[in-house]
Coordinates of C-alpha atoms and ligand atoms in Angstrom, one line a residue:
M1 CA 60.4 115.8 70.7
P2 CA 61.7 113.4 68.0
T3 CA 63.0 110.1 69.3
R4 CA 64.6 109.1 66.1
R5 CA 67.4 110.6 64.1
D6 CA 68.2 109.5 60.6
F7 CA 71.4 110.1 58.8
L8 CA 72.7 109.1 55.5
I9 CA 75.6 106.7 55.7
T10 CA 78.0 107.6 53.0
G11 CA 80.4 104.7 53.1
G12 CA 82.3 102.2 55.2
I13 CA 79.8 99.4 55.4
G14 CA 80.9 97.5 52.4
L15 CA 77.6 97.4 50.7
G16 CA 77.6 100.6 48.7
A17 CA 75.4 102.5 51.1
V18 CA 74.2 105.1 48.7
V19 CA 73.2 104.3 45.1
V20 CA 71.6 106.8 42.9
G21 CA 68.9 105.5 40.6
K22 CA 68.2 106.4 37.0
H23 CA 65.0 108.3 37.6
A24 CA 63.5 110.6 40.1
A25 CA 60.4 109.5 41.9
T26 CA 56.9 110.7 40.8
A27 CA 55.7 113.3 43.2
S28 CA 52.0 114.2 42.6
P29 CA 50.6 117.7 43.5
S30 CA 49.1 116.2 46.7
N31 CA 52.6 115.3 47.9
R32 CA 52.2 111.7 47.4
T33 CA 55.4 110.0 46.5
A34 CA 55.9 106.7 44.6
P35 CA 57.6 104.4 44.1
V36 CA 59.1 103.8 47.5
V37 CA 60.6 100.7 49.1
I38 CA 61.8 100.3 52.7
S39 CA 63.5 97.3 54.2
T40 CA 65.4 96.2 57.3
W41 CA 69.1 96.1 57.9
P42 CA 72.1 96.8 55.5
H43 CA 71.2 93.8 53.4
G44 CA 68.1 95.9 52.5
I45 CA 70.4 97.9 50.2
P46 CA 70.9 95.2 47.6
A47 CA 67.4 93.9 48.2
N48 CA 65.9 97.4 47.6
E49 CA 68.0 97.6 44.4
A50 CA 66.3 94.4 43.0
A51 CA 62.9 95.7 44.2
W52 CA 63.5 99.1 42.6
K53 CA 64.2 97.5 39.2
V54 CA 60.6 96.3 39.2
L55 CA 59.1 99.5 40.6
D56 CA 61.1 101.8 38.4
S57 CA 59.7 100.1 35.3
G58 CA 56.1 100.5 36.5
G59 CA 55.9 97.0 37.9
Y60 CA 53.8 95.6 40.7
A61 CA 54.7 96.1 44.3
L62 CA 54.2 92.4 45.0
D63 CA 56.7 91.4 42.3
A64 CA 59.1 94.0 43.7
V65 CA 59.0 92.7 47.3
E66 CA 59.4 89.1 46.2
A67 CA 62.4 90.0 43.9
G68 CA 63.8 92.2 46.7
V69 CA 63.9 89.7 49.6
R70 CA 65.1 86.9 47.3
V71 CA 68.4 88.7 47.2
P72 CA 69.4 88.1 50.9
E73 CA 67.6 84.7 50.8
G74 CA 70.1 83.6 48.1
D75 CA 73.2 85.2 49.6
P76 CA 75.2 82.8 51.8
E77 CA 77.0 85.8 53.4
V78 CA 73.7 86.8 55.1
M79 CA 73.5 84.4 58.0
S80 CA 70.0 85.2 59.1
V81 CA 67.9 84.7 56.0
G82 CA 67.6 81.8 53.5
Y83 CA 70.6 79.9 52.2
G84 CA 73.5 80.2 54.7
G85 CA 71.2 81.1 57.6
L86 CA 72.2 79.9 61.0
P87 CA 70.6 76.6 62.1
D88 CA 68.5 75.6 65.1
E89 CA 69.8 73.7 68.1
D90 CA 69.8 70.5 66.1
G91 CA 71.9 72.0 63.3
V92 CA 69.0 72.2 60.9
V93 CA 68.3 75.4 58.9
T94 CA 64.5 76.1 59.1
L95 CA 63.0 79.1 57.3
D96 CA 59.9 81.2 57.9
S97 CA 58.4 83.7 55.4
C98 CA 55.3 85.5 54.3
I99 CA 54.1 87.9 51.6
M100 CA 51.0 90.1 51.4
D101 CA 49.4 92.3 48.7
E102 CA 47.3 95.5 48.8
K103 CA 44.0 93.5 48.8
W104 CA 44.6 91.5 52.0
R105 CA 45.7 88.5 50.1
C106 CA 48.6 86.7 51.8
G107 CA 50.6 83.5 52.0
A108 CA 53.1 82.1 54.4
V109 CA 55.3 79.1 55.1
A110 CA 57.1 78.2 58.4
F111 CA 59.6 75.6 59.5
V112 CA 60.6 74.9 55.9
R113 CA 63.9 73.0 55.3
N114 CA 66.0 72.6 52.1
F115 CA 64.3 75.3 50.0
K116 CA 66.3 78.5 49.4
H117 CA 63.4 80.9 48.6
P118 CA 60.6 80.5 51.1
V119 CA 59.1 83.8 50.0
S120 CA 58.3 82.4 46.6
I121 CA 56.7 79.3 48.2
A122 CA 54.7 81.7 50.3
R123 CA 53.5 83.5 47.2
K124 CA 52.4 80.2 45.7
V125 CA 50.5 79.4 48.8
M126 CA 48.7 82.7 48.4
E127 CA 48.0 82.3 44.7
R128 CA 47.5 78.6 44.2
T129 CA 45.7 77.4 47.4
R130 CA 42.7 78.4 49.6
H131 CA 45.1 78.5 52.6
I132 CA 47.4 81.1 54.1
L133 CA 50.0 79.2 56.2
L134 CA 51.7 75.9 55.4
V135 CA 54.4 74.4 57.7
G136 CA 57.1 71.8 57.8
E137 CA 56.7 68.7 55.8
G138 CA 53.4 69.9 54.3
A139 CA 55.0 73.1 53.1
E140 CA 58.0 71.2 51.7
K141 CA 55.7 68.7 49.8
F142 CA 53.8 71.7 48.4
A143 CA 57.1 73.3 47.3
R144 CA 58.1 70.2 45.5
M145 CA 54.7 70.0 43.8
M146 CA 55.2 73.6 42.6
G147 CA 58.6 72.7 41.1
F148 CA 61.0 74.3 43.6
Q149 CA 64.4 72.6 43.8
E150 CA 65.6 71.1 47.1
E151 CA 69.1 71.9 48.3
N152 CA 71.2 71.8 51.4
L153 CA 71.0 75.3 53.1
L154 CA 73.6 74.7 55.8
T155 CA 76.9 76.4 54.6
E156 CA 80.2 75.5 56.1
A157 CA 80.4 78.9 57.8
A158 CA 77.0 78.4 59.5
R159 CA 77.9 74.8 60.5
R160 CA 81.1 76.0 62.2
R161 CA 79.2 78.7 64.1
W162 CA 76.6 76.0 65.2
L163 CA 79.4 73.6 66.2
R164 CA 81.1 76.3 68.3
W165 CA 77.8 77.0 70.1
K166 CA 77.2 73.3 70.7
A167 CA 80.7 72.7 72.0
N168 CA 80.2 75.5 74.6
L169 CA 76.9 74.1 76.0
S170 CA 77.0 72.9 79.6
E171 CA 74.5 71.7 82.1
K172 CA 74.2 75.3 83.3
D173 CA 72.8 76.5 80.1
N174 CA 69.1 76.8 79.6
L175 CA 67.3 76.4 76.3
L176 CA 66.8 80.1 75.6
P177 CA 68.2 80.8 72.2
A178 CA 71.3 83.1 72.0
V179 CA 69.9 86.4 70.9
E180 CA 73.0 88.5 70.0
G181 CA 74.1 88.9 66.5
N182 CA 71.2 87.3 64.7
H183 CA 68.4 89.7 64.5
D184 CA 68.7 90.3 60.8
T185 CA 65.4 89.2 59.3
I186 CA 64.5 91.1 56.1
G187 CA 61.2 92.8 56.2
M188 CA 60.2 94.9 53.2
V189 CA 57.3 97.1 52.2
A190 CA 56.9 98.7 48.8
L191 CA 54.6 101.2 47.1
D192 CA 54.5 101.1 43.3
T193 CA 53.8 103.8 40.7
H194 CA 50.1 102.9 40.8
Y195 CA 50.1 103.4 44.6
R196 CA 49.7 99.6 45.3
L197 CA 51.3 98.4 48.5
A198 CA 52.9 95.0 49.2
G199 CA 55.2 93.5 51.8
A200 CA 57.3 90.4 52.4
C201 CA 59.2 89.1 55.4
T202 CA 61.7 86.2 55.4
T203 CA 64.2 84.7 57.9
S204 CA 66.0 81.7 59.3
G205 CA 64.8 82.9 62.7
L206 CA 66.8 83.1 65.9
S207 CA 69.9 81.0 65.8
N208 CA 70.0 77.9 68.0
K209 CA 66.3 78.1 68.5
L210 CA 64.5 74.9 69.7
H211 CA 63.8 72.6 66.8
G212 CA 60.2 73.4 65.7
R213 CA 60.2 77.0 66.9
V214 CA 58.5 79.5 64.6
G215 CA 58.9 83.2 65.1
D216 CA 56.9 86.2 64.1
S217 CA 58.2 86.5 60.5
P218 CA 55.6 84.2 58.8
I219 CA 52.8 85.3 61.1
I220 CA 50.4 87.7 59.3
G221 CA 49.9 90.7 61.6
A222 CA 53.1 90.0 63.6
G223 CA 56.1 90.0 61.3
L224 CA 54.2 91.7 58.4
Y225 CA 50.9 93.3 57.7
V226 CA 49.7 95.3 54.7
D227 CA 46.4 97.0 54.1
G228 CA 46.2 98.7 50.7
E229 CA 43.9 101.4 52.0
V230 CA 46.3 102.4 54.8
G231 CA 49.9 101.1 54.7
G232 CA 52.2 98.3 55.6
A233 CA 54.6 97.4 58.4
S234 CA 57.2 94.7 59.1
A235 CA 59.3 93.6 62.1
T236 CA 62.7 92.3 63.0
G237 CA 64.0 91.2 66.3
V238 CA 62.9 88.7 69.0
G239 CA 59.8 87.2 67.4
E240 CA 58.1 86.2 70.6
A241 CA 57.8 89.9 71.6
V242 CA 56.5 90.8 68.2
I243 CA 53.8 88.1 68.2
R244 CA 52.7 89.1 71.7
T245 CA 52.0 92.6 70.5
A246 CA 50.7 91.7 67.0
G247 CA 53.2 94.4 66.1
S248 CA 52.8 95.0 62.4
F249 CA 49.0 94.9 62.6
L250 CA 49.1 97.3 65.5
I251 CA 51.1 99.8 63.4
V252 CA 48.7 99.6 60.5
E253 CA 45.8 100.1 62.8
K254 CA 47.5 103.1 64.4
M255 CA 48.1 104.6 61.0
R256 CA 44.4 104.0 60.1
E257 CA 43.5 105.9 63.3
G258 CA 45.6 108.8 62.0
M259 CA 49.1 108.3 63.3
S260 CA 52.0 108.9 60.9
P261 CA 54.1 105.8 60.1
Q262 CA 56.8 107.2 62.5
E263 CA 54.4 107.7 65.4
A264 CA 52.8 104.3 64.8
C265 CA 56.2 102.5 64.9
E266 CA 57.2 104.3 68.1
E267 CA 53.9 103.4 69.7
A268 CA 54.5 99.7 68.8
I269 CA 58.0 99.8 70.3
R270 CA 56.5 101.3 73.5
R271 CA 53.9 98.5 73.5
V272 CA 56.7 95.9 73.2
M273 CA 58.6 97.4 76.1
K274 CA 55.5 97.5 78.2
M275 CA 54.4 94.0 77.5
N276 CA 57.9 92.4 77.7
P277 CA 59.7 93.5 80.9
E278 CA 63.0 92.0 79.7
N279 CA 62.9 94.5 76.9
P280 CA 63.8 92.2 74.0
H281 CA 65.3 93.7 70.9
V282 CA 62.7 94.6 68.3
A283 CA 62.5 97.0 65.4
F284 CA 59.7 98.0 63.0
I285 CA 59.5 99.7 59.7
A286 CA 56.4 101.2 58.1
L287 CA 55.2 102.8 54.8
D288 CA 51.8 104.4 54.2
K289 CA 49.9 104.6 51.0
E290 CA 51.1 108.1 50.4
G291 CA 54.8 107.1 50.5
N292 CA 55.6 108.3 54.0
I293 CA 57.8 106.1 56.1
G294 CA 58.6 105.3 59.7
A295 CA 61.1 103.2 61.7
A296 CA 61.6 102.7 65.4
T297 CA 63.5 100.3 67.7
N298 CA 64.6 99.7 71.3
Y299 CA 68.1 98.6 70.3
D300 CA 71.3 100.2 69.4
K301 CA 72.3 99.1 66.0
F302 CA 69.1 99.0 64.0
Q303 CA 69.4 100.3 60.4
Y304 CA 66.9 100.4 57.6
A305 CA 67.3 100.8 53.8
L306 CA 65.2 103.3 51.9
Y307 CA 64.9 103.7 48.2
R308 CA 63.0 106.9 47.4
D309 CA 63.4 109.8 45.1
G310 CA 65.9 107.8 43.0
T311 CA 68.3 107.2 46.0
N312 CA 69.0 104.1 47.9
S313 CA 70.3 104.9 51.4
L314 CA 70.9 103.4 54.8
H315 CA 69.6 105.0 57.9
T316 CA 70.5 104.4 61.6
V317 CA 67.6 104.7 64.1
T318 CA 68.1 106.2 67.5
P319 CA 66.6 103.7 70.0
I320 CA 63.7 104.4 72.3
R321 CA 64.7 103.8 75.9
Ligands
SD4_1 C1 62.4 85.6 64.6 N1 62.1 87.9 64.1 O1 62.4 84.4 64.1 C2 62.9 86.7 63.8 C3 64.3 86.8 64.1 C4 65.1 87.9 63.6 O2 65.3 90.0 62.8 O3 66.2 87.8 63.5 N2 64.6 89.0 63.3 O4 62.0 85.8 65.8

């Protein structure tokens, strides 16, 4: 019995939920479909739009996902990614991001301050170093060396939200970060017209997190995993639960064993629920190398954006309980 019900949202979310592209997708006789791009949350709609521009002109999936996730990274209205993201408990915006191509090449940065586009720094780590993950000061030094401009990422709106949280602290509070309302990492997986896969994941992480905390989003295998021979997956939600399950890697391995992207995402959510008795909010998206997609969650309001067959649409996922 299906545990997930998709429906097309036709309006009312203020993002232009359905956008029709110029061209229909290429469907080969074997029923493979490309290009396809899938991403998390309503801000996936404008992100998909940017990714589709690359894909629709025959471009590379890796360029598409980078261009795509840079949109919410640069948007101050999106308070969970990049510029305008909510800060940690010290009032500092710290960003985590990674990117991965179809040949297992990957790059990541974590705990990066004052740079708006960590995904592009992550790509430079992948392309210009022998390393995969750079953090904090080292990542920032590398970004400066690569010519990225520093800027203050804390917007007035985010600072006010942080001040309100700070003002409400009491000796009764513990240091668990508030989890409501800030699960909106963008994870994106794309398949280009040459059937090459790539993915990216980028976030400001949980709001009010402890200074120095890094979540799942920059961890290859947790927040993102891509295997060009199989498919790719990405995660959003409480990062600790995603890391514990190696969620994105788990999904790709389940697809390798023969599960559909949908079955694999549902399996990963069940694993999260089994391994984390407090049932933290998590959602996964997946795309296989044939262009089939999946999405699953254990919380009420998860939506993903899908650009396929020339249409960009937002889908709500029925949670697994
Ligand atoms: C993290 N997974 O840092 C991220 C948070 C988030 O949607 O909001 N994800 O744990």
